[in-house]
C-alpha positions in Angstrom: -126.5 -122.5 66.3 -126.8 -122.9 70.1 -125.3 -126.4 69.9 -122.3 -125.1 67.9 -121.8 -122.3 70.5 -122.1 -124.7 73.3 -119.5 -127.1 71.8 -117.1 -124.2 71.2 -117.6 -122.8 74.7 -116.4 -125.9 76.5 -118.4 -125.1 79.6 -118.4 -127.7 82.4 -121.3 -130.1 81.8 -124.4 -129.6 83.9 -123.3 -126.5 85.7 -126.3 -124.3 84.9 -128.5 -122.0 86.9 -131.4 -124.5 87.4 -129.2 -126.8 89.5 -127.3 -124.3 91.6 -128.5 -124.2 95.2 -128.3 -120.6 96.3 -129.2 -121.4 99.9 -125.9 -123.1 100.4 -123.7 -120.1 99.6 -123.7 -116.7 101.2 -123.0 -113.5 99.2 -124.5 -114.8 95.9 -127.8 -113.1 94.9 -129.9 -115.2 92.6 -131.7 -112.1 91.3 -128.3 -110.5 90.3 -127.1 -113.6 88.5 -130.4 -113.8 86.6 -130.1 -110.1 85.7 -126.5 -110.5 84.4 -127.9 -113.3 82.1 -131.1 -111.6 81.0 -129.7 -108.1 80.7 -126.3 -108.6 79.0 -125.7 -104.9 78.2 -122.5 -105.2 80.4 -121.0 -107.3 77.5 -121.2 -104.3 75.2 -119.2 -102.2 77.7 -116.6 -104.9 78.1 -117.8 -105.3 81.7 -116.3 -108.1 83.9 -117.7 -110.3 86.6 -115.2 -111.3 89.3 -116.1 -114.2 91.6 -114.1 -114.6 94.7 -114.2 -117.2 97.5 -112.6 -120.3 99.0 -112.5 -123.6 97.0 -115.7 -125.5 96.7 -118.1 -122.5 97.0 -119.6 -122.8 93.5 -117.7 -120.0 91.7 -117.1 -122.1 88.6 -120.8 -123.2 88.7 -122.0 -119.6 88.8 -119.6 -118.6 86.0 -120.8 -121.5 83.9 -124.4 -120.7 84.6 -123.9 -117.2 83.2 -122.1 -118.6 80.2 -124.9 -121.1 79.5 -127.5 -118.3 79.8 -125.6 -116.0 77.4 -125.1 -118.7 74.8 -128.9 -119.3 74.7 -129.1 -115.7 73.6 -126.5 -116.2 70.8 -123.4 -114.8 72.5 -120.0 -116.4 71.9 -118.5 -117.6 75.2 -115.3 -119.5 75.9 -114.5 -121.3 79.2 -110.9 -122.0 80.0 -108.8 -122.8 83.1 -106.4 -120.0 83.9 -103.4 -122.3 83.8 -104.4 -123.5 80.3 -104.9 -120.0 78.9 -101.6 -118.9 80.4 -99.8 -121.9 78.7 -101.5 -121.2 75.4 -100.5 -117.5 75.5 -97.0 -118.3 76.7 -96.5 -120.6 73.7 -97.8 -118.0 71.4 -95.4 -115.4 72.9 -92.5 -117.7 72.4 -93.4 -118.0 68.7 -93.9 -114.2 68.5 -97.6 -114.7 67.9 -99.1 -113.4 71.2 -101.0 -110.6 69.5 -102.5 -113.0 67.0 -103.6 -115.3 69.8 -105.2 -112.4 71.7 -107.0 -111.2 68.6 -108.3 -114.8 68.1 -109.9 -114.6 71.5 -111.7 -111.4 70.5 -114.3 -113.5 68.7 -115.7 -114.4 72.2 -117.8 -111.6 73.8 -117.2 -113.4 77.1 -114.1 -115.3 78.2 -114.5 -117.2 81.4 -111.0 -117.7 83.1 -111.4 -120.2 85.9 -109.2 -120.5 89.0 -106.8 -117.5 88.5 -105.5 -118.1 92.0 -103.7 -121.2 90.8 -101.5 -119.4 88.3 -97.8 -119.8 89.3 -96.0 -116.6 90.1 -93.4 -116.6 87.3 -92.7 -113.6 85.1 -93.6 -115.4 82.0 -97.0 -116.6 83.3 -98.1 -113.4 84.9 -96.9 -111.2 82.0 -99.2 -113.0 79.5 -102.1 -113.0 82.0 -101.6 -109.2 82.3 -101.5 -108.9 78.5 -104.8 -110.7 78.2 -106.4 -108.5 80.8 -105.0 -105.3 79.2 -106.0 -106.5 75.7 -109.7 -107.1 76.6 -110.0 -104.0 78.8 -113.1 -102.0 77.8 -113.5 -104.1 74.6 -114.5 -107.6 75.6 -115.8 -109.1 78.8 -114.3 -111.6 81.2 -115.5 -113.6 84.1 -112.7 -114.4 86.5 -112.9 -116.9 89.3 -110.3 -116.8 92.1 -109.7 -118.3 95.5 -107.5 -115.4 96.2 -108.9 -112.0 97.0 -107.3 -108.9 95.5 -105.2 -108.2 98.5 -103.5 -111.6 97.8 -102.9 -110.9 94.1 -99.3 -109.9 94.8 -98.9 -113.7 95.1 -99.9 -114.0 91.4 -98.0 -111.1 89.8 -94.3 -110.8 90.6 -94.4 -107.0 90.1 -96.7 -104.9 92.3 -97.1 -102.3 89.6 -98.5 -105.0 87.3 -100.8 -106.2 90.1 -102.3 -102.8 90.6 -102.6 -102.2 86.8 -104.4 -105.6 86.3 -106.8 -105.1 89.2 -107.5 -101.5 88.1 -108.5 -102.6 84.6 -110.6 -105.6 85.9 -112.6 -103.6 88.5 -113.3 -100.5 86.3 -116.5 -102.0 84.8 -117.0 -105.0 87.1 -119.6 -106.8 89.2 -117.8 -108.3 92.1 -119.2 -111.3 93.9 -117.8 -112.7 97.1 -118.9 -116.3 97.8 -118.8 -117.2 101.5 -119.7 -120.2 103.6 -118.7 -123.8 103.9 -117.8 -125.8 100.8 -120.8 -126.0 98.4 -119.4 -129.3 97.1 -119.3 -130.8 100.5 -122.7 -129.5 101.5 -124.4 -130.9 98.3 -122.6 -134.2 98.8 -123.9 -134.4 102.4 -127.5 -133.4 101.4 -127.5 -136.2 98.9 -126.6 -138.6 101.7 -129.7 -137.7 103.7 
């Protein structure tokens, strides 16, 4: 069963907890990440995990690690780039099937939406992203990674009311992690060269 869940999840290969170097990133607590994996009661509450930080700080790796850990416990997880989910939902909306598409995603207790900061600020894109957030609110969990902090989310949503409403729903039951430091990717590449 784990193999089937892993295949369906489409998590990035090899990005699990055992090979994440916590010493290279500030603001990420190894104990907290382990707790989120080993005590997944937040999933029942529709809780979210929000990972913020500059590019290359390991946000995707941390999100994937949590995904892998939860799959091992039998939870259904889906990993998808924000741009891809937005396109998928836009197409569904054009065919008047947005609600069906959102309901299809309900089978995943955790949806990992990677790189929200790269969604383009168009009314079509941001409205379906908002629909997704609103639909899952207090029902199903999300992990969102973003290189833009909340004070920059007006760059994502073209309507400030929508920005406030989206943030409000996401943070209500959320664990917020700010990754800080130099690029994790660059540091790991440099340490391999030693």
